[in-house]
Amino acid sequence: MRHYHRISLSLLLTLLLCGAAQAATPEDSVRTSPKRRGTTDFILGGLLGSSRQYYSYSAYARPSAEQPNTYRQHYQLVGIGVAHTWPLLKNSQFTVELQAAVGSTKFSGTNVLPGAGARLYALSPYFEISHPRYYRLGLGADLGTSGYDFVYKPLELAHVRPKVLLEAGVLSKLYLHLSYGHNMLGLGNGTGVLGLGSGFGSERQRLLLGAAMVNSEINAGILSRTTSSFIPVVQAQVWVSPNWQLEPHLASNFDNVHQLRLLARYRLPASAR
């Protein structure tokens, strides 16, 4: 009988220990689940483009009037920046970014502008909330001398220009993109982009096709007319290595508006953060 009780006690102890181990498993798995970490990116970019600008429109305010005399603008800028992203809530992210750009613009074919060119520079803070799979929402500003791109207003200079980004959809498959001034595109000739993009099933590459709207063509006024309101644009985001990402942008109407931008982002390895 004693032997029977010893065996029963041993079995009971074994069952209790197994139950305790199983009960501890969920807590242990939570403790050992990988912790979401922030990321830090360093940014280097360049922007160049050209556009046709229009003189004062006092004699050309009627849509039926002949097109006014024009002059050309050629601009180029280089920029650097840094961005840090923190985990937000369960799956979202919050990014703070600061870019600085400097460059110049040159005018040709004009006899009303004093001088052949001007300096451009901007300091650009930017804030973004995003979900890696479904959306991006960003707001910021370009502060400085952003561009001489006002239609019919030679030497009209923008000192503060907004930066806006909205992307929504399934980013790896199909999404809507709407932006203005994003990633240096507010400089030289302020540019907005409307388009559709896809990652073709991948979260490490994206291609976007759409239309660009540039200040030198769209802010002429209700009674004024320019020649090209919508301009074809293509953008991409491609990871070329675990730490390097390239972001090219090309917009052109193959006539009087041309724009090329290339950004390179270097993400610090996890061991260096």
PDB file of C-alpha atoms in Angstrom:
ATOM      1  CA  MET A   1       0.000   0.000   0.000  1.00  0.00           C
ATOM      2  CA  ARG A   2       2.791   2.401   0.878  1.00  0.00           C
ATOM      3  CA  HIS A   3       4.420   1.586  -2.444  1.00  0.00           C
ATOM      4  CA  TYR A   4       1.145   2.406  -4.207  1.00  0.00           C
ATOM      5  CA  HIS A   5       0.885   5.762  -2.414  1.00  0.00           C
ATOM      6  CA  ARG A   6       4.482   6.638  -3.345  1.00  0.00           C
ATOM      7  CA  ILE A   7       3.788   5.915  -7.014  1.00  0.00           C
ATOM      8  CA  SER A   8       0.583   8.004  -6.908  1.00  0.00           C
ATOM      9  CA  LEU A   9       2.399  10.899  -5.232  1.00  0.00           C
ATOM     10  CA  SER A  10       5.166  10.752  -7.831  1.00  0.00           C
ATOM     11  CA  LEU A  11       2.633  10.822 -10.696  1.00  0.00           C
ATOM     12  CA  LEU A  12       0.788  13.762  -9.119  1.00  0.00           C
ATOM     13  CA  LEU A  13       4.027  15.719  -8.703  1.00  0.00           C
ATOM     14  CA  THR A  14       4.981  15.020 -12.326  1.00  0.00           C
ATOM     15  CA  LEU A  15       1.604  16.252 -13.605  1.00  0.00           C
ATOM     16  CA  LEU A  16       1.820  19.428 -11.503  1.00  0.00           C
ATOM     17  CA  LEU A  17       5.311  20.206 -12.776  1.00  0.00           C
ATOM     18  CA  CYS A  18       4.258  19.650 -16.406  1.00  0.00           C
ATOM     19  CA  GLY A  19       1.217  21.893 -15.937  1.00  0.00           C
ATOM     20  CA  ALA A  20       3.339  24.637 -14.396  1.00  0.00           C
ATOM     21  CA  ALA A  21       5.799  24.438 -17.266  1.00  0.00           C
ATOM     22  CA  GLN A  22       3.006  24.681 -19.845  1.00  0.00           C
ATOM     23  CA  ALA A  23       1.390  27.590 -18.006  1.00  0.00           C
ATOM     24  CA  ALA A  24       4.696  29.460 -18.017  1.00  0.00           C
ATOM     25  CA  THR A  25       5.259  28.933 -21.730  1.00  0.00           C
ATOM     26  CA  PRO A  26       3.057  31.823 -23.043  1.00  0.00           C
ATOM     27  CA  GLU A  27       4.687  34.303 -20.655  1.00  0.00           C
ATOM     28  CA  ASP A  28       8.134  33.072 -21.582  1.00  0.00           C
ATOM     29  CA  SER A  29       7.328  33.368 -25.302  1.00  0.00           C
ATOM     30  CA  VAL A  30       6.231  36.961 -24.766  1.00  0.00           C
ATOM     31  CA  ARG A  31       9.441  37.712 -22.940  1.00  0.00           C
ATOM     32  CA  THR A  32      11.577  36.184 -25.659  1.00  0.00           C
ATOM     33  CA  SER A  33       9.677  37.674 -28.650  1.00  0.00           C
ATOM     34  CA  PRO A  34      11.921  39.976 -30.705  1.00  0.00           C
ATOM     35  CA  LYS A  35      11.747  43.597 -29.620  1.00  0.00           C
ATOM     36  CA  ARG A  36      10.976  46.182 -32.313  1.00  0.00           C
ATOM     37  CA  ARG A  37      13.887  48.550 -32.757  1.00  0.00           C
ATOM     38  CA  GLY A  38      14.211  52.003 -34.237  1.00  0.00           C
ATOM     39  CA  THR A  39      16.196  52.687 -37.403  1.00  0.00           C
ATOM     40  CA  THR A  40      18.511  55.525 -38.431  1.00  0.00           C
ATOM     41  CA  ASP A  41      19.066  56.550 -42.070  1.00  0.00           C
ATOM     42  CA  PHE A  42      21.596  58.935 -43.592  1.00  0.00           C
ATOM     43  CA  ILE A  43      20.489  60.615 -46.827  1.00  0.00           C
ATOM     44  CA  LEU A  44      22.394  62.010 -49.807  1.00  0.00           C
ATOM     45  CA  GLY A  45      20.584  63.420 -52.822  1.00  0.00           C
ATOM     46  CA  GLY A  46      20.759  65.523 -55.940  1.00  0.00           C
ATOM     47  CA  LEU A  47      18.165  67.371 -58.027  1.00  0.00           C
ATOM     48  CA  LEU A  48      18.456  69.073 -61.400  1.00  0.00           C
ATOM     49  CA  GLY A  49      15.931  70.350 -63.871  1.00  0.00           C
ATOM     50  CA  SER A  50      14.837  73.018 -66.289  1.00  0.00           C
ATOM     51  CA  SER A  51      11.585  74.796 -66.983  1.00  0.00           C
ATOM     52  CA  ARG A  52      10.071  77.477 -69.147  1.00  0.00           C
ATOM     53  CA  GLN A  53       9.061  80.590 -67.200  1.00  0.00           C
ATOM     54  CA  TYR A  54       6.655  83.324 -68.268  1.00  0.00           C
ATOM     55  CA  TYR A  55       6.930  87.109 -68.078  1.00  0.00           C
ATOM     56  CA  SER A  56       4.345  89.413 -66.493  1.00  0.00           C
ATOM     57  CA  TYR A  57       0.916  88.557 -67.880  1.00  0.00           C
ATOM     58  CA  SER A  58      -0.795  91.990 -67.779  1.00  0.00           C
ATOM     59  CA  ALA A  59      -1.245  91.905 -71.537  1.00  0.00           C
ATOM     60  CA  TYR A  60      -1.924  88.168 -71.702  1.00  0.00           C
ATOM     61  CA  ALA A  61      -4.636  87.569 -69.095  1.00  0.00           C
ATOM     62  CA  ARG A  62      -7.219  86.498 -71.679  1.00  0.00           C
ATOM     63  CA  PRO A  63      -7.044  82.815 -72.688  1.00  0.00           C
ATOM     64  CA  SER A  64      -7.461  83.819 -76.331  1.00  0.00           C
ATOM     65  CA  ALA A  65      -4.352  85.970 -76.321  1.00  0.00           C
ATOM     66  CA  GLU A  66      -1.115  84.789 -77.821  1.00  0.00           C
ATOM     67  CA  GLN A  67       1.395  83.059 -75.572  1.00  0.00           C
ATOM     68  CA  PRO A  68       3.694  85.607 -73.904  1.00  0.00           C
ATOM     69  CA  ASN A  69       7.437  85.730 -74.257  1.00  0.00           C
ATOM     70  CA  THR A  70       9.254  83.233 -72.086  1.00  0.00           C
ATOM     71  CA  TYR A  71      12.636  82.578 -70.546  1.00  0.00           C
ATOM     72  CA  ARG A  72      14.247  79.395 -69.259  1.00  0.00           C
ATOM     73  CA  GLN A  73      15.400  78.367 -65.820  1.00  0.00           C
ATOM     74  CA  HIS A  74      18.035  75.693 -65.093  1.00  0.00           C
ATOM     75  CA  TYR A  75      18.475  74.625 -61.461  1.00  0.00           C
ATOM     76  CA  GLN A  76      20.607  72.134 -59.573  1.00  0.00           C
ATOM     77  CA  LEU A  77      20.829  71.265 -55.866  1.00  0.00           C
ATOM     78  CA  VAL A  78      22.517  68.747 -53.591  1.00  0.00           C
ATOM     79  CA  GLY A  79      21.197  67.714 -50.217  1.00  0.00           C
ATOM     80  CA  ILE A  80      22.047  65.735 -47.115  1.00  0.00           C
ATOM     81  CA  GLY A  81      19.859  64.544 -44.280  1.00  0.00           C
ATOM     82  CA  VAL A  82      19.230  62.199 -41.402  1.00  0.00           C
ATOM     83  CA  ALA A  83      16.072  60.352 -40.371  1.00  0.00           C
ATOM     84  CA  HIS A  84      15.193  58.298 -37.316  1.00  0.00           C
ATOM     85  CA  THR A  85      12.202  55.975 -37.051  1.00  0.00           C
ATOM     86  CA  TRP A  86      10.636  54.731 -33.804  1.00  0.00           C
ATOM     87  CA  PRO A  87       8.108  51.906 -33.351  1.00  0.00           C
ATOM     88  CA  LEU A  88       4.611  53.276 -32.698  1.00  0.00           C
ATOM     89  CA  LEU A  89       1.749  51.294 -31.166  1.00  0.00           C
ATOM     90  CA  LYS A  90       1.608  47.674 -32.361  1.00  0.00           C
ATOM     91  CA  ASN A  91       2.724  47.847 -35.997  1.00  0.00           C
ATOM     92  CA  SER A  92       3.050  51.519 -36.970  1.00  0.00           C
ATOM     93  CA  GLN A  93       6.108  53.788 -37.087  1.00  0.00           C
ATOM     94  CA  PHE A  94       6.923  57.435 -36.428  1.00  0.00           C
ATOM     95  CA  THR A  95       9.731  59.131 -38.376  1.00  0.00           C
ATOM     96  CA  VAL A  96      11.477  62.452 -37.820  1.00  0.00           C
ATOM     97  CA  GLU A  97      13.655  63.640 -40.698  1.00  0.00           C
ATOM     98  CA  LEU A  98      15.770  66.718 -41.349  1.00  0.00           C
ATOM     99  CA  GLN A  99      17.271  67.544 -44.747  1.00  0.00           C
ATOM    100  CA  ALA A 100      19.383  70.479 -45.897  1.00  0.00           C
ATOM    101  CA  ALA A 101      19.934  71.418 -49.539  1.00  0.00           C
ATOM    102  CA  VAL A 102      21.973  74.032 -51.370  1.00  0.00           C
ATOM    103  CA  GLY A 103      22.282  74.899 -55.039  1.00  0.00           C
ATOM    104  CA  SER A 104      21.645  77.534 -57.671  1.00  0.00           C
ATOM    105  CA  THR A 105      19.416  78.463 -60.564  1.00  0.00           C
ATOM    106  CA  LYS A 106      20.324  80.201 -63.823  1.00  0.00           C
ATOM    107  CA  PHE A 107      18.092  82.191 -66.145  1.00  0.00           C
ATOM    108  CA  SER A 108      18.531  82.434 -69.900  1.00  0.00           C
ATOM    109  CA  GLY A 109      16.706  84.146 -72.730  1.00  0.00           C
ATOM    110  CA  THR A 110      15.618  87.112 -70.644  1.00  0.00           C
ATOM    111  CA  ASN A 111      16.305  90.826 -70.569  1.00  0.00           C
ATOM    112  CA  VAL A 112      14.209  91.720 -67.525  1.00  0.00           C
ATOM    113  CA  LEU A 113      15.921  89.774 -64.757  1.00  0.00           C
ATOM    114  CA  PRO A 114      18.840  91.549 -63.057  1.00  0.00           C
ATOM    115  CA  GLY A 115      21.616  88.990 -63.134  1.00  0.00           C
ATOM    116  CA  ALA A 116      21.945  85.568 -64.686  1.00  0.00           C
ATOM    117  CA  GLY A 117      21.173  83.452 -61.639  1.00  0.00           C
ATOM    118  CA  ALA A 118      20.504  83.117 -57.934  1.00  0.00           C
ATOM    119  CA  ARG A 119      21.329  80.894 -54.978  1.00  0.00           C
ATOM    120  CA  LEU A 120      18.921  78.296 -53.638  1.00  0.00           C
ATOM    121  CA  TYR A 121      18.999  76.727 -50.195  1.00  0.00           C
ATOM    122  CA  ALA A 122      16.526  75.122 -47.808  1.00  0.00           C
ATOM    123  CA  LEU A 123      16.277  73.468 -44.416  1.00  0.00           C
ATOM    124  CA  SER A 124      13.522  70.861 -44.487  1.00  0.00           C
ATOM    125  CA  PRO A 125      12.008  69.277 -41.345  1.00  0.00           C
ATOM    126  CA  TYR A 126       9.611  66.401 -41.979  1.00  0.00           C
ATOM    127  CA  PHE A 127       7.422  64.117 -39.830  1.00  0.00           C
ATOM    128  CA  GLU A 128       5.765  60.889 -40.900  1.00  0.00           C
ATOM    129  CA  ILE A 129       3.435  58.253 -39.427  1.00  0.00           C
ATOM    130  CA  SER A 130       3.366  55.011 -41.393  1.00  0.00           C
ATOM    131  CA  HIS A 131       2.486  51.343 -41.455  1.00  0.00           C
ATOM    132  CA  PRO A 132       5.006  49.210 -43.392  1.00  0.00           C
ATOM    133  CA  ARG A 133       2.209  47.486 -45.306  1.00  0.00           C
ATOM    134  CA  TYR A 134      -0.715  49.887 -45.635  1.00  0.00           C
ATOM    135  CA  TYR A 135      -0.094  53.636 -45.447  1.00  0.00           C
ATOM    136  CA  ARG A 136       2.254  56.611 -45.109  1.00  0.00           C
ATOM    137  CA  LEU A 137       1.231  60.099 -43.978  1.00  0.00           C
ATOM    138  CA  GLY A 138       3.861  62.840 -43.863  1.00  0.00           C
ATOM    139  CA  LEU A 139       3.978  66.601 -43.291  1.00  0.00           C
ATOM    140  CA  GLY A 140       6.869  69.047 -43.390  1.00  0.00           C
ATOM    141  CA  ALA A 141       8.181  72.256 -44.921  1.00  0.00           C
ATOM    142  CA  ASP A 142      11.029  73.703 -46.983  1.00  0.00           C
ATOM    143  CA  LEU A 143      12.396  76.822 -45.275  1.00  0.00           C
ATOM    144  CA  GLY A 144      14.759  79.118 -47.164  1.00  0.00           C
ATOM    145  CA  THR A 145      14.933  80.186 -50.807  1.00  0.00           C
ATOM    146  CA  SER A 146      13.066  77.286 -52.382  1.00  0.00           C
ATOM    147  CA  GLY A 147      12.607  78.438 -55.962  1.00  0.00           C
ATOM    148  CA  TYR A 148      11.870  81.135 -58.539  1.00  0.00           C
ATOM    149  CA  ASP A 149       9.042  79.191 -60.154  1.00  0.00           C
ATOM    150  CA  PHE A 150       6.001  81.473 -60.055  1.00  0.00           C
ATOM    151  CA  VAL A 151       4.275  81.877 -63.405  1.00  0.00           C
ATOM    152  CA  TYR A 152       4.318  85.460 -64.762  1.00  0.00           C
ATOM    153  CA  LYS A 153       6.230  86.699 -61.698  1.00  0.00           C
ATOM    154  CA  PRO A 154       9.967  86.928 -62.428  1.00  0.00           C
ATOM    155  CA  LEU A 155      12.037  87.056 -59.219  1.00  0.00           C
ATOM    156  CA  GLU A 156       9.040  86.044 -57.062  1.00  0.00           C
ATOM    157  CA  LEU A 157      10.684  83.850 -54.420  1.00  0.00           C
ATOM    158  CA  ALA A 158       9.163  81.177 -52.177  1.00  0.00           C
ATOM    159  CA  HIS A 159      10.532  81.231 -48.605  1.00  0.00           C
ATOM    160  CA  VAL A 160       8.210  78.664 -46.991  1.00  0.00           C
ATOM    161  CA  ARG A 161       6.814  75.734 -48.932  1.00  0.00           C
ATOM    162  CA  PRO A 162       4.825  72.763 -47.556  1.00  0.00           C
ATOM    163  CA  LYS A 163       5.780  69.119 -47.919  1.00  0.00           C
ATOM    164  CA  VAL A 164       2.941  66.586 -47.985  1.00  0.00           C
ATOM    165  CA  LEU A 165       2.845  62.825 -48.550  1.00  0.00           C
ATOM    166  CA  LEU A 166      -0.085  60.402 -48.595  1.00  0.00           C
ATOM    167  CA  GLU A 167       0.172  56.766 -49.648  1.00  0.00           C
ATOM    168  CA  ALA A 168      -2.656  54.298 -48.993  1.00  0.00           C
ATOM    169  CA  GLY A 169      -3.397  50.755 -50.093  1.00  0.00           C
ATOM    170  CA  VAL A 170      -1.514  47.498 -49.910  1.00  0.00           C
ATOM    171  CA  LEU A 171       1.949  48.942 -50.504  1.00  0.00           C
ATOM    172  CA  SER A 172       3.447  45.679 -51.749  1.00  0.00           C
ATOM    173  CA  LYS A 173       0.669  45.266 -54.355  1.00  0.00           C
ATOM    174  CA  LEU A 174      -1.204  48.461 -55.284  1.00  0.00           C
ATOM    175  CA  TYR A 175      -1.462  51.873 -53.635  1.00  0.00           C
ATOM    176  CA  LEU A 176      -2.430  55.482 -54.308  1.00  0.00           C
ATOM    177  CA  HIS A 177       0.280  58.144 -54.047  1.00  0.00           C
ATOM    178  CA  LEU A 178      -0.309  61.866 -53.540  1.00  0.00           C
ATOM    179  CA  SER A 179       2.519  64.237 -52.638  1.00  0.00           C
ATOM    180  CA  TYR A 180       3.851  67.756 -52.946  1.00  0.00           C
ATOM    181  CA  GLY A 181       7.451  68.795 -52.364  1.00  0.00           C
ATOM    182  CA  HIS A 182       8.423  65.391 -50.985  1.00  0.00           C
ATOM    183  CA  ASN A 183      12.149  64.516 -50.892  1.00  0.00           C
ATOM    184  CA  MET A 184      13.551  67.719 -52.461  1.00  0.00           C
ATOM    185  CA  LEU A 185      10.740  68.101 -55.015  1.00  0.00           C
ATOM    186  CA  GLY A 186       9.640  71.395 -53.483  1.00  0.00           C
ATOM    187  CA  LEU A 187      12.916  73.002 -54.593  1.00  0.00           C
ATOM    188  CA  GLY A 188      13.784  74.606 -57.917  1.00  0.00           C
ATOM    189  CA  ASN A 189      10.381  74.014 -59.462  1.00  0.00           C
ATOM    190  CA  GLY A 190       7.838  72.938 -56.817  1.00  0.00           C
ATOM    191  CA  THR A 191       6.386  69.599 -57.855  1.00  0.00           C
ATOM    192  CA  GLY A 192       3.328  67.593 -56.857  1.00  0.00           C
ATOM    193  CA  VAL A 193       2.825  63.972 -57.883  1.00  0.00           C
ATOM    194  CA  LEU A 194      -0.356  61.930 -58.298  1.00  0.00           C
ATOM    195  CA  GLY A 195      -0.016  58.290 -59.264  1.00  0.00           C
ATOM    196  CA  LEU A 196      -0.388  54.572 -58.641  1.00  0.00           C
ATOM    197  CA  GLY A 197       2.412  52.399 -57.315  1.00  0.00           C
ATOM    198  CA  SER A 198       3.167  48.756 -56.632  1.00  0.00           C
ATOM    199  CA  GLY A 199       5.812  46.627 -54.965  1.00  0.00           C
ATOM    200  CA  PHE A 200       4.906  43.660 -57.195  1.00  0.00           C
ATOM    201  CA  GLY A 201       4.591  41.490 -54.101  1.00  0.00           C
ATOM    202  CA  SER A 202       7.808  42.730 -52.493  1.00  0.00           C
ATOM    203  CA  GLU A 203       8.242  45.034 -49.506  1.00  0.00           C
ATOM    204  CA  ARG A 204      11.750  46.065 -50.634  1.00  0.00           C
ATOM    205  CA  GLN A 205      10.978  47.649 -53.992  1.00  0.00           C
ATOM    206  CA  ARG A 206       8.347  49.950 -55.440  1.00  0.00           C
ATOM    207  CA  LEU A 207       7.539  51.483 -58.801  1.00  0.00           C
ATOM    208  CA  LEU A 208       5.209  54.448 -59.263  1.00  0.00           C
ATOM    209  CA  LEU A 209       3.736  55.887 -62.461  1.00  0.00           C
ATOM    210  CA  GLY A 210       1.660  59.024 -62.607  1.00  0.00           C
ATOM    211  CA  ALA A 211       1.484  62.710 -63.398  1.00  0.00           C
ATOM    212  CA  ALA A 212       3.580  65.550 -62.027  1.00  0.00           C
ATOM    213  CA  MET A 213       2.246  69.068 -61.591  1.00  0.00           C
ATOM    214  CA  VAL A 214       4.936  71.760 -61.454  1.00  0.00           C
ATOM    215  CA  ASN A 215       4.671  75.355 -60.249  1.00  0.00           C
ATOM    216  CA  SER A 216       6.063  76.797 -63.471  1.00  0.00           C
ATOM    217  CA  GLU A 217       3.000  75.505 -65.337  1.00  0.00           C
ATOM    218  CA  ILE A 218       0.057  75.288 -62.933  1.00  0.00           C
ATOM    219  CA  ASN A 219      -0.016  78.454 -60.803  1.00  0.00           C
ATOM    220  CA  ALA A 220      -0.681  80.875 -63.645  1.00  0.00           C
ATOM    221  CA  GLY A 221      -4.152  81.915 -62.494  1.00  0.00           C
ATOM    222  CA  ILE A 222      -7.721  81.195 -63.608  1.00  0.00           C
ATOM    223  CA  LEU A 223      -7.645  83.512 -66.642  1.00  0.00           C
ATOM    224  CA  SER A 224      -4.173  82.517 -67.737  1.00  0.00           C
ATOM    225  CA  ARG A 225      -3.040  79.620 -69.805  1.00  0.00           C
ATOM    226  CA  THR A 226       0.160  77.608 -70.018  1.00  0.00           C
ATOM    227  CA  THR A 227       0.944  74.684 -72.252  1.00  0.00           C
ATOM    228  CA  SER A 228       1.472  71.683 -69.984  1.00  0.00           C
ATOM    229  CA  SER A 229      -0.499  71.121 -66.778  1.00  0.00           C
ATOM    230  CA  PHE A 230       0.203  67.394 -66.337  1.00  0.00           C
ATOM    231  CA  ILE A 231       3.614  65.863 -66.897  1.00  0.00           C
ATOM    232  CA  PRO A 232       4.456  62.119 -66.989  1.00  0.00           C
ATOM    233  CA  VAL A 233       6.471  60.952 -63.977  1.00  0.00           C
ATOM    234  CA  VAL A 234       8.109  57.732 -62.848  1.00  0.00           C
ATOM    235  CA  GLN A 235       9.509  57.050 -59.378  1.00  0.00           C
ATOM    236  CA  ALA A 236      11.058  54.001 -57.736  1.00  0.00           C
ATOM    237  CA  GLN A 237      12.370  52.761 -54.397  1.00  0.00           C
ATOM    238  CA  VAL A 238      14.894  49.941 -54.647  1.00  0.00           C
ATOM    239  CA  TRP A 239      17.003  48.294 -51.938  1.00  0.00           C
ATOM    240  CA  VAL A 240      20.287  47.492 -53.682  1.00  0.00           C
ATOM    241  CA  SER A 241      21.807  45.931 -50.546  1.00  0.00           C
ATOM    242  CA  PRO A 242      20.668  45.236 -46.966  1.00  0.00           C
ATOM    243  CA  ASN A 243      21.601  48.819 -45.989  1.00  0.00           C
ATOM    244  CA  TRP A 244      21.415  50.912 -49.193  1.00  0.00           C
ATOM    245  CA  GLN A 245      18.246  52.181 -50.854  1.00  0.00           C
ATOM    246  CA  LEU A 246      17.989  54.258 -54.057  1.00  0.00           C
ATOM    247  CA  GLU A 247      15.029  56.530 -54.869  1.00  0.00           C
ATOM    248  CA  PRO A 248      15.112  57.853 -58.463  1.00  0.00           C
ATOM    249  CA  HIS A 249      12.538  60.297 -59.848  1.00  0.00           C
ATOM    250  CA  LEU A 250      12.120  61.397 -63.465  1.00  0.00           C
ATOM    251  CA  ALA A 251       9.517  63.834 -64.806  1.00  0.00           C
ATOM    252  CA  SER A 252       9.379  65.346 -68.290  1.00  0.00           C
ATOM    253  CA  ASN A 253       6.881  66.512 -70.872  1.00  0.00           C
ATOM    254  CA  PHE A 254       9.646  66.138 -73.494  1.00  0.00           C
ATOM    255  CA  ASP A 255       9.341  69.827 -74.283  1.00  0.00           C
ATOM    256  CA  ASN A 256       9.805  72.586 -71.708  1.00  0.00           C
ATOM    257  CA  VAL A 257       9.858  70.795 -68.322  1.00  0.00           C
ATOM    258  CA  HIS A 258      12.538  68.298 -67.291  1.00  0.00           C
ATOM    259  CA  GLN A 259      13.382  67.057 -63.804  1.00  0.00           C
ATOM    260  CA  LEU A 260      15.698  64.381 -62.414  1.00  0.00           C
ATOM    261  CA  ARG A 261      16.265  63.514 -58.758  1.00  0.00           C
ATOM    262  CA  LEU A 262      18.225  60.727 -57.116  1.00  0.00           C
ATOM    263  CA  LEU A 263      18.279  59.978 -53.388  1.00  0.00           C
ATOM    264  CA  ALA A 264      20.476  57.406 -51.663  1.00  0.00           C
ATOM    265  CA  ARG A 265      19.663  56.237 -48.141  1.00  0.00           C
ATOM    266  CA  TYR A 266      22.078  54.340 -45.923  1.00  0.00           C
ATOM    267  CA  ARG A 267      20.532  52.526 -42.969  1.00  0.00           C
ATOM    268  CA  LEU A 268      22.764  51.965 -39.980  1.00  0.00           C
ATOM    269  CA  PRO A 269      23.171  48.248 -39.202  1.00  0.00           C
ATOM    270  CA  ALA A 270      21.363  47.093 -36.065  1.00  0.00           C
ATOM    271  CA  SER A 271      24.678  46.461 -34.308  1.00  0.00           C
ATOM    272  CA  ALA A 272      25.685  50.134 -34.756  1.00  0.00           C
ATOM    273  CA  ARG A 273      22.499  51.638 -33.285  1.00  0.00           C
TER     274      ARG A 273
END
